[in-house]
Backbone as a ProteinNet text record, in pm:
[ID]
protein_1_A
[PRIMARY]
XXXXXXXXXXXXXXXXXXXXXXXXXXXXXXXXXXXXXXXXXXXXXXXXXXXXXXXXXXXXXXXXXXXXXXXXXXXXXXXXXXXXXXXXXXXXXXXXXXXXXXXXXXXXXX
[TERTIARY]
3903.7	3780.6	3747.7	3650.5	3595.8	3460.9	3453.1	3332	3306.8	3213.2	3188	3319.1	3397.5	3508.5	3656.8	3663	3751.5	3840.8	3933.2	3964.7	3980.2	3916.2	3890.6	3950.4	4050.9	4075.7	3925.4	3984.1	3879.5	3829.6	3859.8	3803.4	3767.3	3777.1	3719.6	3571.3	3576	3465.9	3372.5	3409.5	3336.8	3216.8	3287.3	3251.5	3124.4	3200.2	3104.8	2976.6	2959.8	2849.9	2743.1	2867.8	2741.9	2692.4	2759.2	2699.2	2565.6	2578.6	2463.7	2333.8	2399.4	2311.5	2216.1	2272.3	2246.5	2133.1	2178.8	2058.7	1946.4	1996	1849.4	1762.9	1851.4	1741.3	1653.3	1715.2	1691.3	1534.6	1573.7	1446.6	1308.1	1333.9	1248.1	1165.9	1028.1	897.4	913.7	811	819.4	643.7	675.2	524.8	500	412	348.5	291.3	367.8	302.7	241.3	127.2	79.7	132.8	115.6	183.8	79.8	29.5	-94.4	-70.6	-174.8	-201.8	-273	-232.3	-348.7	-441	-534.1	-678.8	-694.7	-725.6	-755.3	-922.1	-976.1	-1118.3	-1164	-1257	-1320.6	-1443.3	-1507.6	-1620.7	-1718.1	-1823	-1867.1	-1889.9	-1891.5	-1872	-1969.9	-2051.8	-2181.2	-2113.6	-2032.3	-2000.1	-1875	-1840.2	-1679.5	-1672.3	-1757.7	-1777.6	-1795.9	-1873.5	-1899.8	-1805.6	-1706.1	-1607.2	-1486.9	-1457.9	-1324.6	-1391.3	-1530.3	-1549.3	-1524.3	-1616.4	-1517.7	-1383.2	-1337.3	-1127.2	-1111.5	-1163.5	-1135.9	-1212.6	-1303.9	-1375.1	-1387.9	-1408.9	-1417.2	-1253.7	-1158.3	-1047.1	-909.7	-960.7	-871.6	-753.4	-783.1	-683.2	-664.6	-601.6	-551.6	-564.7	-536.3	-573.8	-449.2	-388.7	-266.5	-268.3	-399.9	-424.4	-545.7	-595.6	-727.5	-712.6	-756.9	-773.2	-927.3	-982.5	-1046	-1093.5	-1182.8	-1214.4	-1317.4	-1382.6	-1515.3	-1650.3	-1602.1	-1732.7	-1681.6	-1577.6	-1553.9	-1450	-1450.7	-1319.7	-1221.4	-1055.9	-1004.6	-898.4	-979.5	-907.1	-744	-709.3	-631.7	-608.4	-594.8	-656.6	-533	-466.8	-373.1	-473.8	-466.4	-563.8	-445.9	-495.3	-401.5	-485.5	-267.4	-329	-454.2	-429.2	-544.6	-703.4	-725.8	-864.8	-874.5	-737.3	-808.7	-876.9	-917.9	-987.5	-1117.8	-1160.3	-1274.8	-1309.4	-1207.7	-1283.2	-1350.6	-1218.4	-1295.2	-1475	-1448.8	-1595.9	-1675.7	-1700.2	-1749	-1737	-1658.2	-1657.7	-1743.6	-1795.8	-1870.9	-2018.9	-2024.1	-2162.3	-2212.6	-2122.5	-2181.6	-2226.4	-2140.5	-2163.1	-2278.4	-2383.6	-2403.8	-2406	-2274.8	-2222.3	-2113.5	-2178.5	-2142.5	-1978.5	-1941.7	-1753.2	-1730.5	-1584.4	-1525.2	-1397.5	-1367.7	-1242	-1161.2	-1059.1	-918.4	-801	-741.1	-578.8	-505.1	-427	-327.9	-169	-144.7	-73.6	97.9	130.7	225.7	292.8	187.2	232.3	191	218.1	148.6	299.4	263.7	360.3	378.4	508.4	612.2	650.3
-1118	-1052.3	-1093.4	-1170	-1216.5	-1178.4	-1155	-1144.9	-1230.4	-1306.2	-1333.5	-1465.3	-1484	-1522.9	-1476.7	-1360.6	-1289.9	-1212.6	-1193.5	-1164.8	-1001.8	-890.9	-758.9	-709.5	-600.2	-499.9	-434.7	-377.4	-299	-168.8	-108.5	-20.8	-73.9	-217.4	-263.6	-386.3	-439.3	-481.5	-381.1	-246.6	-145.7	-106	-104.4	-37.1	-126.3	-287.6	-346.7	-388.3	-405.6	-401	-275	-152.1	-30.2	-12.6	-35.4	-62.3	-152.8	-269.8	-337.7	-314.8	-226	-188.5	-34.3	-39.6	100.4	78.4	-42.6	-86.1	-115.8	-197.6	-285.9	-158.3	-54.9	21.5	124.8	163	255	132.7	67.6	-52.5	-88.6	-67.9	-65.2	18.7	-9	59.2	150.9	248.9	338	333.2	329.5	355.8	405	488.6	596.2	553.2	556.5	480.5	615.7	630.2	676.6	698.5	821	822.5	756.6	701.1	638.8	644.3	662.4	652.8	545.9	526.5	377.5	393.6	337	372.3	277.3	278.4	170	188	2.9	39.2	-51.2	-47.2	-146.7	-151.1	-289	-318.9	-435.6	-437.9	-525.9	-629.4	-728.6	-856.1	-777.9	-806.4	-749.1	-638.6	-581.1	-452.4	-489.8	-576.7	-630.4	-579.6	-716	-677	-539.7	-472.9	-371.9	-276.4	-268.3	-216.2	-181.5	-397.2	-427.8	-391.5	-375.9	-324.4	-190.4	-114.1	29.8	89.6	0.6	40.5	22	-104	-111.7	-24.9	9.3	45.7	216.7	251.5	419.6	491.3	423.9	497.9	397.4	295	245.8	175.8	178.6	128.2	-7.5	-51.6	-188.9	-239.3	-367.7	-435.2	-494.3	-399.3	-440.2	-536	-544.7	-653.5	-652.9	-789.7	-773.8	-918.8	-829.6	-930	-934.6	-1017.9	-1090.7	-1146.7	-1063.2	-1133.8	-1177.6	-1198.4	-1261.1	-1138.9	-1019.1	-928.1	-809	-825.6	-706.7	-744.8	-680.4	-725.9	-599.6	-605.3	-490.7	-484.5	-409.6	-353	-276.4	-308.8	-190.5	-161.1	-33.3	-26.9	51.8	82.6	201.2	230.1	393.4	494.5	575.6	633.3	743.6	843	891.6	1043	1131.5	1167.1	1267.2	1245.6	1114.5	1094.1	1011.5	984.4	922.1	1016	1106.4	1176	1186	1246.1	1159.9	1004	912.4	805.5	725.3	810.3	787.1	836.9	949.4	984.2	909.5	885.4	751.3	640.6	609.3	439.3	426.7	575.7	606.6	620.1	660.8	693.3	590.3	501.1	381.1	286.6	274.1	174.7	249.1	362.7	401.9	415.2	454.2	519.9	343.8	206.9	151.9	88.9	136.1	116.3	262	239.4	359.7	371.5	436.6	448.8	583.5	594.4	629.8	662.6	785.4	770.5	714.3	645.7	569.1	675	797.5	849.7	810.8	696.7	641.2	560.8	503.1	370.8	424.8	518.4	571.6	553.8	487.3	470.5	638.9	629.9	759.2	727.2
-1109.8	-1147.2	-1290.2	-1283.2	-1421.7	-1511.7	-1588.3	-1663.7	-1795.2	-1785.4	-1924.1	-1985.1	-1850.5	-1901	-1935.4	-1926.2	-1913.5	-1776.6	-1812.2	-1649.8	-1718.1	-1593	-1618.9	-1457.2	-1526.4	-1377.2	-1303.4	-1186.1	-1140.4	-1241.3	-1358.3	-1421.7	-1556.2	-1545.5	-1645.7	-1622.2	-1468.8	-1384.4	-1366.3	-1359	-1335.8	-1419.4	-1587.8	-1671.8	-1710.7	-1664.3	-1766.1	-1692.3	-1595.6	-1450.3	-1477.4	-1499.6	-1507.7	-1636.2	-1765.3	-1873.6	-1837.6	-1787.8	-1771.7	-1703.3	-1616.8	-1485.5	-1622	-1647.9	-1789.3	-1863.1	-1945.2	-2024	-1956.2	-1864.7	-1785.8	-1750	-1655.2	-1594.9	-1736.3	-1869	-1944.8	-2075.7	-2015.2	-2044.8	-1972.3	-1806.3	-1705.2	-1731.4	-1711.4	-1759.8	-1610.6	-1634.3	-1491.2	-1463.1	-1296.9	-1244.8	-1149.6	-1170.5	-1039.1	-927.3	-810.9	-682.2	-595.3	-556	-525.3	-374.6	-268.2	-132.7	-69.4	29.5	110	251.8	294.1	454	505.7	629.4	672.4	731.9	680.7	776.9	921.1	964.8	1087.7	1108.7	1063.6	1056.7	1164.8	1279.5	1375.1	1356	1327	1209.1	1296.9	1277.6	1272.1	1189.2	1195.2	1070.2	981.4	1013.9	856.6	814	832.1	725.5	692.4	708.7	634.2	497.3	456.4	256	214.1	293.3	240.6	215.5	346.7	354.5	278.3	267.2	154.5	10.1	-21.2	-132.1	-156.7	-82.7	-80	-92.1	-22.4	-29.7	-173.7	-222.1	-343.4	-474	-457.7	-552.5	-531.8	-434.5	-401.3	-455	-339.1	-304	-345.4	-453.8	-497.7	-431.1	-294.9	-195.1	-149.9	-64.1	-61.1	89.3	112.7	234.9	299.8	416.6	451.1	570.2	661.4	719.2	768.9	818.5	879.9	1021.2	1141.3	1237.3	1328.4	1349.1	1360.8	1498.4	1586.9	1716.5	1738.5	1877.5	1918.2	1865.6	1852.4	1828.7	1734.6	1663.2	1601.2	1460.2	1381.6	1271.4	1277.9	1281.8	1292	1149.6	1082.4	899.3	903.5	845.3	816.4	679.1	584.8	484.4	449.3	295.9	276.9	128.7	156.8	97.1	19.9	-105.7	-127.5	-78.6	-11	56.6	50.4	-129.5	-102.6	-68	-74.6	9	121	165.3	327.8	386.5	448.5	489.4	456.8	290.4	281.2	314.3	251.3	271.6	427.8	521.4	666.3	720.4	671.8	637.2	578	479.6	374	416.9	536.4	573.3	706.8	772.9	855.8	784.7	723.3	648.1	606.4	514.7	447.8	572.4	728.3	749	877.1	878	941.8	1076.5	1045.3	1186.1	1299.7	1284.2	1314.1	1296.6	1217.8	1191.1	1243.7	1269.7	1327.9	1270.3	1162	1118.6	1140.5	1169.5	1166.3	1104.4	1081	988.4	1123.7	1075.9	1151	1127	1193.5	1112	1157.4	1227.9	1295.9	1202.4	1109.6	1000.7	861.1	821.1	663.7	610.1	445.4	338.7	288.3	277.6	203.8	103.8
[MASK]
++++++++++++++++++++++++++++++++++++++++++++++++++++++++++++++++++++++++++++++++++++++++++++++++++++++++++++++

């Protein structure tokens, strides 16, 4: 068991690993991840943009995938919690009435 060049017992491999593991983490900046739910949006092309603008700009949320057929685009969106609910509302309104969105509550981030 070596460190640094040295040969160290197991309570001395120990010490010096978690010392390290010590600093690094007491250095690590911290950040607030928000909890999120997934929306599931079925769109017509013309309201795409409108859409991925909204996630981004309303509800600050993100684009975990998007697929793509002969007559429809299918979103999937992660919202923080406290406004997926509005924003499903809001993704109905904006696109009057023609998108149909969804909490996906099978696949939501914890």
């Amino acid at each position: 068991r070596y460190f640094g060049g040295v040969k160290l017992g197991t309570g001395g491999l120990s010490r010096a690993f978690g010392g390290a593991a010590r600093a690094l983490l007491s250095s690590a900046p911290l950040r607030t991840v928000p909890v999120t739910e997934n929306i599931v949006i079925s769109s017509p092309f013309d309201c795409v943009g409108t859409i991925l603008h909204l996630t981004k700009q309303y509800a600050g949320g993100a684009v975990v995938s998007q697929e793509y057929s002969d007559v429809a685009v299918r979103l999937v969106v992660a919202i923080p919690r406290s406004q997926a609910e509005t924003f499903v509302a809001y993704i109905t309104e904006k696109s009057g009435g023609r998108a149909v969105a969804f909490l996906n509550q099978s696949s939501s981030h914890r």
